[in-house]
Amino acid sequence: MALTLQRLKQLLTPADSSRSILPFIPRPIRYILLFILLLNARSWPFVWHFRVFRPLIYLRTRSLSLIGKSKEEKRKWYTALSPVGEHPLEKVSVWKSWASPDDSDFNLHLSNSSYAKSLDSARFKSALASFPLFFGDGGWIALGATHFRFIREIPIHSPYQVRVGVAAWDQKWMYVVAQFITFPPKTSKSKSKQPQSLTKGVKEILDKDNAESNFAHAHIQTPANGLDTPAVFTPPVVSSSTSAPGTSWAYSGTLPEGAVLNCVSVSQLCCKHGRSTVPPSLVIAGSGFLMAPDSDEWAMIQGMRKTGEMKKLVKGGWREVPEEDRWWDSYLKGTGIMERVERNLKEFDGMRNGVEAITSL
C-alpha cells in the first residue's frame, strides 16, 4: 500500500521538470486549461446542490446549539423561525448572486437557462424563510410550472438580486413572483426610467399571456371534505388598500433605490405531504402569518403542534374537516386579505389555464 502511494506521488509530482502526467500538452496550455477549470468552479459537480441547500446547511449549523436541550426548548427555537405576524403578500426574500462566466452566454450576459438555475436557490431560500414549520411537519413543496418575462439583460460579471414573494393561492396552487434586479451605474437619465415596481413587470407577463390566449378557464381544485378542529377566531382586519387601485400584486411597493428590473418570473407551487396535497391556506395560517405572537390563535396553533394535531392535518386530516369548520380558511377571510388574493388569482388563472389548454392540444 505504501509503495502504491509513493508511486502515485511520483507520477503527480515528477522529479524533474521534463516529466509530466500530460507530456503532450505544452505547459502554457495546461495553465490555461487550469484557469478555465477554476473559472467554471460554480458549475462543478454538487456545487448547484450546495448553492440551493446553503440556507438549510446554515440553519442546521445554527441548530447544533440545541444539542442537550429539552424538547420544549427545541420547539421554541424552531417556532421563533416562523414569520409570525408578517403579511404573506408583503414578505420578500432576497437572494444575491452575480453573472459568472459559466452562467453567461456568447452575448456576454446571463444566459436564459441561468435564470431558472438561480431561481431554484432563491425560491428554496424564500420557502425556508416563510414556511419552516411546514417543513418541520413533514411537508415539502413541488414546482408545477415556471413562467419568465425577460425585460433587460444582465451583463456578465454584474451582481444581481432575486426578490421572491407569494402573490396568490387557491385550494391547490400557490403563485410565487420573483424579480431579477440589478443596480447599474446611472449613465443617463433614460436609464433611470426603468420600472420600479413589481406591478408593471408582472402585468406585462400576464397581459401578454392573456391577450394571446382565448382558451377556456378550467378551475383546478383539490377535493375536500370532512376532522373537526374546534376553534373560534377573531382575526385582525388587514386593509386591502395597501396597494394602489388596480394594483393587486405581491409586495407592490417600489424597488430599492437605483434598481433596474431585468426579469420577472411566476412560479406555480403545490404544497405536499408525501403524495397528498396540502391547501396553501392551511400552510400560510399554520405558519402564523397575520397573527400576533401573543394571540389566542397562535397559542392554539402552537398547542396543536405540541399535541401532534397539526401534523395530522398536514398529512391529509384536513380533508375530514367540514368546510364550515376549516379555521385556516375562515381566519384568512376574516383578515380581509382574500379580496386582494382573489384579484391576483384571476390574472394568474388566465396564464395557467392558457398553458394547460396548449398542453392538451
mmCIF file of C-alpha atoms in Angstrom:
data_model
loop_
_atom_site.group_PDB
_atom_site.id
_atom_site.type_symbol
_atom_site.label_atom_id
_atom_site.label_comp_id
_atom_site.label_asym_id
_atom_site.label_seq_id
_atom_site.Cartn_x
_atom_site.Cartn_y
_atom_site.Cartn_z
ATOM 1 C CA MET A 1 0.000 0.000 0.000
ATOM 2 C CA ALA A 2 2.792 2.409 0.936
ATOM 3 C CA LEU A 3 4.568 1.542 -2.326
ATOM 4 C CA THR A 4 1.445 2.313 -4.342
ATOM 5 C CA LEU A 5 1.000 5.725 -2.698
ATOM 6 C CA GLN A 6 4.675 6.514 -3.284
ATOM 7 C CA ARG A 7 4.351 5.586 -6.960
ATOM 8 C CA LEU A 8 1.228 7.786 -7.323
ATOM 9 C CA LYS A 9 3.072 10.689 -5.723
ATOM 10 C CA GLN A 10 5.931 10.245 -8.195
ATOM 11 C CA LEU A 11 3.501 10.376 -11.115
ATOM 12 C CA LEU A 12 1.773 13.527 -9.870
ATOM 13 C CA THR A 13 4.982 15.314 -8.795
ATOM 14 C CA PRO A 14 7.749 14.249 -11.171
ATOM 15 C CA ALA A 15 11.367 14.537 -10.091
ATOM 16 C CA ASP A 16 12.366 16.847 -12.952
ATOM 17 C CA SER A 17 10.553 19.467 -14.977
ATOM 18 C CA SER A 18 10.803 17.487 -18.198
ATOM 19 C CA ARG A 19 8.407 14.793 -16.929
ATOM 20 C CA SER A 20 4.649 15.288 -16.694
ATOM 21 C CA ILE A 21 1.461 13.284 -16.494
ATOM 22 C CA LEU A 22 0.404 15.211 -19.651
ATOM 23 C CA PRO A 23 3.695 15.380 -21.579
ATOM 24 C CA PHE A 24 1.993 16.047 -24.946
ATOM 25 C CA ILE A 25 0.343 19.323 -23.751
ATOM 26 C CA PRO A 26 2.620 22.402 -23.528
ATOM 27 C CA ARG A 27 2.846 23.978 -20.106
ATOM 28 C CA PRO A 28 1.160 27.295 -21.116
ATOM 29 C CA ILE A 29 -1.830 25.343 -22.431
ATOM 30 C CA ARG A 30 -2.025 23.387 -19.179
ATOM 31 C CA TYR A 31 -2.144 26.654 -17.226
ATOM 32 C CA ILE A 32 -4.888 27.957 -19.494
ATOM 33 C CA LEU A 33 -6.918 24.776 -19.000
ATOM 34 C CA LEU A 34 -6.471 25.040 -15.240
ATOM 35 C CA PHE A 35 -7.607 28.684 -15.346
ATOM 36 C CA ILE A 36 -10.729 27.732 -17.339
ATOM 37 C CA LEU A 37 -11.469 24.937 -14.869
ATOM 38 C CA LEU A 38 -11.281 27.345 -11.937
ATOM 39 C CA LEU A 39 -13.304 29.957 -13.822
ATOM 40 C CA ASN A 40 -16.153 27.458 -14.110
ATOM 41 C CA ALA A 41 -15.964 26.295 -10.487
ATOM 42 C CA ARG A 42 -19.617 27.221 -9.891
ATOM 43 C CA SER A 43 -20.609 24.527 -12.405
ATOM 44 C CA TRP A 44 -18.603 21.712 -10.848
ATOM 45 C CA PRO A 45 -20.487 18.615 -9.651
ATOM 46 C CA PHE A 46 -22.559 19.192 -6.497
ATOM 47 C CA VAL A 47 -21.944 22.955 -6.489
ATOM 48 C CA TRP A 48 -25.563 23.545 -7.580
ATOM 49 C CA HIS A 49 -26.730 21.404 -4.653
ATOM 50 C CA PHE A 50 -24.623 23.431 -2.244
ATOM 51 C CA ARG A 51 -25.968 26.721 -3.609
ATOM 52 C CA VAL A 52 -29.576 25.548 -3.269
ATOM 53 C CA PHE A 53 -29.243 23.959 0.160
ATOM 54 C CA ARG A 54 -26.888 26.575 1.652
ATOM 55 C CA PRO A 55 -29.710 28.202 3.713
ATOM 56 C CA LEU A 56 -30.634 24.788 5.107
ATOM 57 C CA ILE A 57 -26.992 23.982 5.882
ATOM 58 C CA TYR A 58 -26.707 27.315 7.698
ATOM 59 C CA LEU A 59 -29.909 26.591 9.642
ATOM 60 C CA ARG A 60 -28.747 23.098 10.593
ATOM 61 C CA THR A 61 -25.422 24.517 11.750
ATOM 62 C CA ARG A 62 -27.227 27.011 13.993
ATOM 63 C CA SER A 63 -29.398 24.204 15.383
ATOM 64 C CA LEU A 64 -26.288 22.462 16.768
ATOM 65 C CA SER A 65 -26.693 24.776 19.762
ATOM 66 C CA LEU A 66 -29.811 22.750 20.657
ATOM 67 C CA ILE A 67 -27.813 19.621 21.468
ATOM 68 C CA GLY A 68 -28.670 18.618 25.000
ATOM 69 C CA LYS A 69 -31.680 20.953 25.181
ATOM 70 C CA SER A 70 -35.168 19.832 26.176
ATOM 71 C CA LYS A 71 -37.928 19.219 23.616
ATOM 72 C CA GLU A 72 -39.714 22.357 24.786
ATOM 73 C CA GLU A 73 -36.600 24.493 24.232
ATOM 74 C CA LYS A 74 -36.125 22.979 20.778
ATOM 75 C CA ARG A 75 -39.770 23.671 19.908
ATOM 76 C CA LYS A 76 -39.423 27.307 20.983
ATOM 77 C CA TRP A 77 -36.282 27.690 18.881
ATOM 78 C CA TYR A 78 -37.952 26.378 15.743
ATOM 79 C CA THR A 79 -41.128 28.376 16.426
ATOM 80 C CA ALA A 80 -39.034 31.559 16.603
ATOM 81 C CA LEU A 81 -38.077 30.977 12.949
ATOM 82 C CA SER A 82 -41.699 31.287 11.839
ATOM 83 C CA PRO A 83 -42.880 34.595 10.296
ATOM 84 C CA VAL A 84 -45.493 35.234 12.985
ATOM 85 C CA GLY A 85 -47.373 38.487 12.437
ATOM 86 C CA GLU A 86 -45.939 39.146 8.972
ATOM 87 C CA HIS A 87 -48.053 39.768 5.875
ATOM 88 C CA PRO A 88 -47.842 36.831 3.417
ATOM 89 C CA LEU A 89 -48.144 39.126 0.374
ATOM 90 C CA GLU A 90 -45.573 41.588 1.681
ATOM 91 C CA LYS A 91 -42.824 39.239 2.875
ATOM 92 C CA VAL A 92 -39.857 39.403 0.492
ATOM 93 C CA SER A 93 -36.854 37.090 0.458
ATOM 94 C CA VAL A 94 -33.699 38.417 -1.243
ATOM 95 C CA TRP A 95 -31.124 36.096 -2.828
ATOM 96 C CA LYS A 96 -27.877 37.602 -4.163
ATOM 97 C CA SER A 97 -25.576 36.342 -6.899
ATOM 98 C CA TRP A 98 -23.541 37.524 -9.905
ATOM 99 C CA ALA A 99 -23.370 36.675 -13.606
ATOM 100 C CA SER A 100 -20.330 34.419 -13.617
ATOM 101 C CA PRO A 101 -18.689 33.329 -16.918
ATOM 102 C CA ASP A 102 -20.128 29.806 -16.691
ATOM 103 C CA ASP A 103 -23.647 31.253 -16.248
ATOM 104 C CA SER A 104 -23.274 33.643 -19.204
ATOM 105 C CA ASP A 105 -23.681 33.041 -22.938
ATOM 106 C CA PHE A 106 -21.760 34.149 -26.043
ATOM 107 C CA ASN A 107 -23.511 37.529 -25.908
ATOM 108 C CA LEU A 108 -21.721 38.155 -22.593
ATOM 109 C CA HIS A 109 -24.820 38.337 -20.439
ATOM 110 C CA LEU A 110 -26.658 35.951 -18.111
ATOM 111 C CA SER A 111 -27.997 33.082 -20.233
ATOM 112 C CA ASN A 112 -31.706 32.300 -20.264
ATOM 113 C CA SER A 113 -31.169 28.928 -18.612
ATOM 114 C CA SER A 114 -29.270 30.525 -15.728
ATOM 115 C CA TYR A 115 -32.353 32.454 -14.632
ATOM 116 C CA ALA A 116 -34.076 29.173 -13.825
ATOM 117 C CA LYS A 117 -30.892 27.866 -12.190
ATOM 118 C CA SER A 118 -30.680 30.898 -9.898
ATOM 119 C CA LEU A 119 -34.412 30.838 -9.216
ATOM 120 C CA ASP A 120 -34.071 27.340 -7.724
ATOM 121 C CA SER A 121 -31.842 28.739 -4.985
ATOM 122 C CA ALA A 122 -33.882 31.913 -4.449
ATOM 123 C CA ARG A 123 -37.167 30.023 -4.282
ATOM 124 C CA PHE A 124 -35.832 27.493 -1.757
ATOM 125 C CA LYS A 125 -34.480 30.270 0.466
ATOM 126 C CA SER A 126 -37.852 32.014 0.348
ATOM 127 C CA ALA A 127 -39.781 28.820 1.165
ATOM 128 C CA LEU A 128 -37.495 28.038 4.097
ATOM 129 C CA ALA A 129 -37.925 31.564 5.493
ATOM 130 C CA SER A 130 -41.710 31.588 5.052
ATOM 131 C CA PHE A 131 -42.725 28.038 5.961
ATOM 132 C CA PRO A 132 -40.108 26.478 8.281
ATOM 133 C CA LEU A 133 -42.766 24.880 10.492
ATOM 134 C CA PHE A 134 -44.492 23.308 7.489
ATOM 135 C CA PHE A 135 -41.225 21.588 6.593
ATOM 136 C CA GLY A 136 -40.942 20.587 10.257
ATOM 137 C CA ASP A 137 -44.365 18.953 9.986
ATOM 138 C CA GLY A 138 -43.006 16.752 7.194
ATOM 139 C CA GLY A 139 -44.257 18.862 4.290
ATOM 140 C CA TRP A 140 -42.487 19.752 1.075
ATOM 141 C CA ILE A 141 -43.214 21.999 -1.905
ATOM 142 C CA ALA A 142 -43.385 20.807 -5.511
ATOM 143 C CA LEU A 143 -42.846 23.013 -8.564
ATOM 144 C CA GLY A 144 -45.650 22.747 -11.127
ATOM 145 C CA ALA A 145 -44.651 25.408 -13.655
ATOM 146 C CA THR A 146 -42.476 28.474 -14.150
ATOM 147 C CA HIS A 147 -43.028 31.430 -16.484
ATOM 148 C CA PHE A 148 -40.389 34.037 -17.364
ATOM 149 C CA ARG A 149 -40.643 37.513 -18.841
ATOM 150 C CA PHE A 150 -37.217 38.839 -19.891
ATOM 151 C CA ILE A 151 -37.106 42.631 -19.786
ATOM 152 C CA ARG A 152 -33.439 43.627 -19.831
ATOM 153 C CA GLU A 153 -30.206 41.608 -19.996
ATOM 154 C CA ILE A 154 -27.876 41.148 -17.022
ATOM 155 C CA PRO A 155 -24.279 41.738 -18.254
ATOM 156 C CA ILE A 156 -21.528 39.281 -17.411
ATOM 157 C CA HIS A 157 -19.817 39.867 -14.024
ATOM 158 C CA SER A 158 -22.759 42.020 -12.888
ATOM 159 C CA PRO A 159 -24.126 41.394 -9.371
ATOM 160 C CA TYR A 160 -27.871 40.896 -9.209
ATOM 161 C CA GLN A 161 -30.623 40.104 -6.716
ATOM 162 C CA VAL A 162 -33.665 37.850 -6.889
ATOM 163 C CA ARG A 163 -36.577 39.139 -4.782
ATOM 164 C CA VAL A 164 -39.172 36.428 -4.111
ATOM 165 C CA GLY A 165 -42.637 36.640 -2.561
ATOM 166 C CA VAL A 166 -46.048 34.945 -2.537
ATOM 167 C CA ALA A 167 -48.653 36.640 -4.759
ATOM 168 C CA ALA A 168 -51.776 34.442 -4.639
ATOM 169 C CA TRP A 169 -53.139 30.973 -3.911
ATOM 170 C CA ASP A 170 -56.212 28.781 -4.333
ATOM 171 C CA GLN A 171 -57.151 25.382 -2.919
ATOM 172 C CA LYS A 172 -54.219 23.677 -4.638
ATOM 173 C CA TRP A 173 -51.731 26.122 -6.181
ATOM 174 C CA MET A 174 -49.576 28.845 -4.698
ATOM 175 C CA TYR A 175 -48.212 31.517 -7.038
ATOM 176 C CA VAL A 176 -44.804 32.978 -6.255
ATOM 177 C CA VAL A 177 -43.384 36.002 -8.071
ATOM 178 C CA ALA A 178 -39.650 36.621 -8.431
ATOM 179 C CA GLN A 179 -37.921 39.805 -9.579
ATOM 180 C CA PHE A 180 -34.394 39.767 -11.012
ATOM 181 C CA ILE A 181 -32.923 43.224 -10.401
ATOM 182 C CA THR A 182 -29.557 44.910 -10.884
ATOM 183 C CA PHE A 183 -28.008 48.184 -9.762
ATOM 184 C CA PRO A 184 -26.187 49.543 -12.832
ATOM 185 C CA PRO A 185 -24.338 52.862 -12.674
ATOM 186 C CA LYS A 186 -26.505 55.785 -13.765
ATOM 187 C CA THR A 187 -25.003 56.998 -17.044
ATOM 188 C CA SER A 188 -28.058 58.757 -18.450
ATOM 189 C CA LYS A 189 -31.481 59.949 -17.424
ATOM 190 C CA SER A 190 -33.137 57.487 -19.782
ATOM 191 C CA LYS A 191 -31.773 54.520 -17.879
ATOM 192 C CA SER A 192 -33.304 55.749 -14.661
ATOM 193 C CA LYS A 193 -36.793 55.349 -16.114
ATOM 194 C CA GLN A 194 -36.883 51.612 -15.576
ATOM 195 C CA PRO A 195 -39.974 50.026 -13.967
ATOM 196 C CA GLN A 196 -39.656 50.493 -10.218
ATOM 197 C CA SER A 197 -42.446 48.235 -9.006
ATOM 198 C CA LEU A 198 -43.351 44.604 -9.354
ATOM 199 C CA THR A 199 -46.748 45.602 -10.709
ATOM 200 C CA LYS A 200 -45.521 46.675 -14.116
ATOM 201 C CA GLY A 201 -43.258 43.672 -14.653
ATOM 202 C CA VAL A 202 -45.867 41.099 -13.659
ATOM 203 C CA LYS A 203 -48.603 42.991 -15.512
ATOM 204 C CA GLU A 204 -46.531 42.673 -18.711
ATOM 205 C CA ILE A 205 -46.148 38.914 -18.498
ATOM 206 C CA LEU A 206 -49.793 38.309 -17.563
ATOM 207 C CA ASP A 207 -51.291 40.777 -20.028
ATOM 208 C CA LYS A 208 -49.246 39.276 -22.838
ATOM 209 C CA ASP A 209 -50.259 35.719 -21.982
ATOM 210 C CA ASN A 210 -53.933 36.649 -21.537
ATOM 211 C CA ALA A 211 -54.020 38.636 -24.792
ATOM 212 C CA GLU A 212 -52.596 35.727 -26.785
ATOM 213 C CA SER A 213 -54.843 33.098 -25.134
ATOM 214 C CA ASN A 214 -58.506 32.535 -25.939
ATOM 215 C CA PHE A 215 -58.740 29.228 -24.122
ATOM 216 C CA ALA A 216 -61.475 28.358 -21.656
ATOM 217 C CA HIS A 217 -60.583 28.702 -17.998
ATOM 218 C CA ALA A 218 -60.609 25.413 -16.114
ATOM 219 C CA HIS A 219 -60.628 25.763 -12.338
ATOM 220 C CA ILE A 220 -58.337 23.305 -10.581
ATOM 221 C CA GLN A 221 -59.220 22.312 -7.042
ATOM 222 C CA THR A 222 -58.253 19.646 -4.569
ATOM 223 C CA PRO A 223 -61.375 17.735 -3.471
ATOM 224 C CA ALA A 224 -62.066 18.394 0.167
ATOM 225 C CA ASN A 225 -64.453 17.094 2.640
ATOM 226 C CA GLY A 226 -64.640 16.226 6.234
ATOM 227 C CA LEU A 227 -61.558 16.169 11.271
ATOM 228 C CA ASP A 228 -63.262 18.589 13.377
ATOM 229 C CA THR A 229 -60.951 21.178 14.892
ATOM 230 C CA PRO A 230 -62.962 23.439 17.206
ATOM 231 C CA ALA A 231 -61.696 26.996 17.108
ATOM 232 C CA VAL A 232 -63.300 30.410 17.181
ATOM 233 C CA PHE A 233 -61.043 33.012 15.603
ATOM 234 C CA THR A 234 -61.328 36.770 15.816
ATOM 235 C CA PRO A 235 -58.732 37.760 13.216
ATOM 236 C CA PRO A 236 -57.376 41.268 12.886
ATOM 237 C CA VAL A 237 -58.585 43.172 9.832
ATOM 238 C CA VAL A 238 -55.866 43.856 7.290
ATOM 239 C CA SER A 239 -56.674 46.729 4.975
ATOM 240 C CA SER A 240 -56.780 45.723 1.320
ATOM 241 C CA SER A 241 -55.880 49.265 0.357
ATOM 242 C CA THR A 242 -52.170 48.656 0.896
ATOM 243 C CA SER A 243 -51.826 48.634 -2.886
ATOM 244 C CA ALA A 244 -52.977 51.251 -5.315
ATOM 245 C CA PRO A 245 -56.290 50.847 -7.200
ATOM 246 C CA GLY A 246 -55.841 48.213 -9.885
ATOM 247 C CA THR A 247 -52.653 47.008 -8.229
ATOM 248 C CA SER A 248 -53.147 43.565 -6.783
ATOM 249 C CA TRP A 249 -49.652 42.113 -6.813
ATOM 250 C CA ALA A 250 -47.461 40.828 -4.028
ATOM 251 C CA TYR A 251 -45.269 43.387 -2.233
ATOM 252 C CA SER A 252 -46.390 46.075 -4.689
ATOM 253 C CA GLY A 253 -44.121 48.723 -3.208
ATOM 254 C CA THR A 254 -41.189 50.246 -5.040
ATOM 255 C CA LEU A 255 -37.896 48.515 -5.688
ATOM 256 C CA PRO A 256 -34.716 49.617 -3.914
ATOM 257 C CA GLU A 257 -33.282 52.970 -4.930
ATOM 258 C CA GLY A 258 -31.498 52.759 -8.285
ATOM 259 C CA ALA A 259 -32.664 49.211 -9.060
ATOM 260 C CA VAL A 260 -33.461 48.076 -12.604
ATOM 261 C CA LEU A 261 -35.986 45.302 -13.234
ATOM 262 C CA ASN A 262 -34.355 42.751 -15.561
ATOM 263 C CA CYS A 263 -36.737 39.818 -15.423
ATOM 264 C CA VAL A 264 -40.000 38.742 -13.784
ATOM 265 C CA SER A 265 -40.865 35.112 -13.088
ATOM 266 C CA VAL A 266 -44.056 33.452 -11.878
ATOM 267 C CA SER A 267 -43.762 30.006 -10.238
ATOM 268 C CA GLN A 268 -46.723 27.706 -9.647
ATOM 269 C CA LEU A 269 -46.141 25.653 -6.490
ATOM 270 C CA CYS A 270 -48.023 22.855 -4.767
ATOM 271 C CA CYS A 271 -47.637 22.122 -1.040
ATOM 272 C CA LYS A 272 -47.412 18.389 -0.351
ATOM 273 C CA HIS A 273 -47.048 15.819 2.407
ATOM 274 C CA GLY A 274 -45.944 12.619 0.767
ATOM 275 C CA ARG A 275 -48.237 12.441 -2.281
ATOM 276 C CA SER A 276 -51.081 14.267 -0.540
ATOM 277 C CA THR A 277 -51.807 17.897 -1.430
ATOM 278 C CA VAL A 278 -51.978 20.423 1.429
ATOM 279 C CA PRO A 279 -54.086 23.590 0.917
ATOM 280 C CA PRO A 280 -51.837 26.678 0.793
ATOM 281 C CA SER A 281 -54.223 28.468 3.177
ATOM 282 C CA LEU A 282 -53.511 25.817 5.848
ATOM 283 C CA VAL A 283 -49.760 26.209 5.306
ATOM 284 C CA ILE A 284 -49.963 30.022 5.484
ATOM 285 C CA ALA A 285 -52.258 30.223 8.531
ATOM 286 C CA GLY A 286 -50.339 27.421 10.259
ATOM 287 C CA SER A 287 -47.115 29.432 9.834
ATOM 288 C CA GLY A 288 -48.534 32.322 11.889
ATOM 289 C CA PHE A 289 -48.913 34.928 9.154
ATOM 290 C CA LEU A 290 -51.063 37.896 10.254
ATOM 291 C CA MET A 291 -51.196 36.584 13.841
ATOM 292 C CA ALA A 292 -49.896 38.460 16.859
ATOM 293 C CA PRO A 293 -47.267 36.458 18.778
ATOM 294 C CA ASP A 294 -49.375 36.695 21.957
ATOM 295 C CA SER A 295 -52.725 35.993 20.261
ATOM 296 C CA ASP A 296 -55.042 33.136 21.167
ATOM 297 C CA GLU A 297 -54.919 31.932 17.568
ATOM 298 C CA TRP A 298 -51.159 31.491 17.552
ATOM 299 C CA ALA A 299 -51.293 29.876 21.009
ATOM 300 C CA MET A 300 -53.857 27.387 19.655
ATOM 301 C CA ILE A 301 -51.655 26.511 16.659
ATOM 302 C CA GLN A 302 -48.644 26.006 18.935
ATOM 303 C CA GLY A 303 -50.767 23.725 21.103
ATOM 304 C CA MET A 304 -51.809 21.735 18.031
ATOM 305 C CA ARG A 305 -48.189 21.234 17.084
ATOM 306 C CA LYS A 306 -47.349 20.154 20.614
ATOM 307 C CA THR A 307 -50.088 17.502 20.584
ATOM 308 C CA GLY A 308 -49.426 16.419 17.003
ATOM 309 C CA GLU A 309 -52.783 17.646 15.659
ATOM 310 C CA MET A 310 -51.164 19.962 13.126
ATOM 311 C CA LYS A 311 -49.101 17.143 11.671
ATOM 312 C CA LYS A 312 -52.289 15.072 11.310
ATOM 313 C CA LEU A 313 -53.954 17.900 9.404
ATOM 314 C CA VAL A 314 -50.967 18.278 7.094
ATOM 315 C CA LYS A 315 -50.826 14.536 6.448
ATOM 316 C CA GLY A 316 -54.326 14.664 4.975
ATOM 317 C CA GLY A 317 -56.565 15.054 8.011
ATOM 318 C CA TRP A 318 -57.692 18.440 6.679
ATOM 319 C CA ARG A 319 -59.979 16.612 4.244
ATOM 320 C CA GLU A 320 -62.028 15.301 7.174
ATOM 321 C CA VAL A 321 -62.743 18.801 8.478
ATOM 322 C CA PRO A 322 -66.111 20.154 7.252
ATOM 323 C CA GLU A 323 -65.728 23.291 5.145
ATOM 324 C CA GLU A 324 -67.526 25.438 7.699
ATOM 325 C CA ASP A 325 -65.060 24.318 10.408
ATOM 326 C CA ARG A 326 -61.857 24.947 8.477
ATOM 327 C CA TRP A 327 -60.331 27.556 10.753
ATOM 328 C CA TRP A 328 -57.447 28.301 8.399
ATOM 329 C CA ASP A 329 -59.825 29.487 5.652
ATOM 330 C CA SER A 330 -62.113 31.430 7.992
ATOM 331 C CA TYR A 331 -59.150 33.121 9.657
ATOM 332 C CA LEU A 332 -57.616 34.371 6.407
ATOM 333 C CA LYS A 333 -61.012 35.546 5.150
ATOM 334 C CA GLY A 334 -61.516 37.448 8.393
ATOM 335 C CA THR A 335 -58.288 39.371 7.939
ATOM 336 C CA GLY A 336 -59.520 40.887 4.676
ATOM 337 C CA ILE A 337 -56.531 39.621 2.718
ATOM 338 C CA MET A 338 -58.529 37.269 0.488
ATOM 339 C CA GLU A 339 -60.013 40.100 -1.551
ATOM 340 C CA ARG A 340 -56.538 41.008 -2.725
ATOM 341 C CA VAL A 341 -55.564 37.354 -3.200
ATOM 342 C CA GLU A 342 -58.630 36.678 -5.358
ATOM 343 C CA ARG A 343 -57.866 39.685 -7.574
ATOM 344 C CA ASN A 344 -54.379 38.335 -8.150
ATOM 345 C CA LEU A 345 -55.681 34.832 -8.713
ATOM 346 C CA LYS A 346 -57.894 35.840 -11.642
ATOM 347 C CA GLU A 347 -54.839 37.035 -13.533
ATOM 348 C CA PHE A 348 -52.704 34.015 -12.691
ATOM 349 C CA ASP A 349 -55.536 31.630 -13.599
ATOM 350 C CA GLY A 350 -55.624 33.123 -17.085
ATOM 351 C CA MET A 351 -51.923 32.463 -17.557
ATOM 352 C CA ARG A 352 -52.097 28.938 -16.130
ATOM 353 C CA ASN A 353 -55.210 27.842 -17.988
ATOM 354 C CA GLY A 354 -53.855 29.102 -21.297
ATOM 355 C CA VAL A 355 -50.715 26.993 -20.934
ATOM 356 C CA GLU A 356 -52.740 23.956 -19.791
ATOM 357 C CA ALA A 357 -55.026 24.287 -22.821
ATOM 358 C CA ILE A 358 -51.996 24.308 -25.140
ATOM 359 C CA THR A 359 -50.638 21.211 -23.379
ATOM 360 C CA SER A 360 -53.869 19.305 -24.061
ATOM 361 C CA LEU A 361 -53.865 20.044 -27.830
#
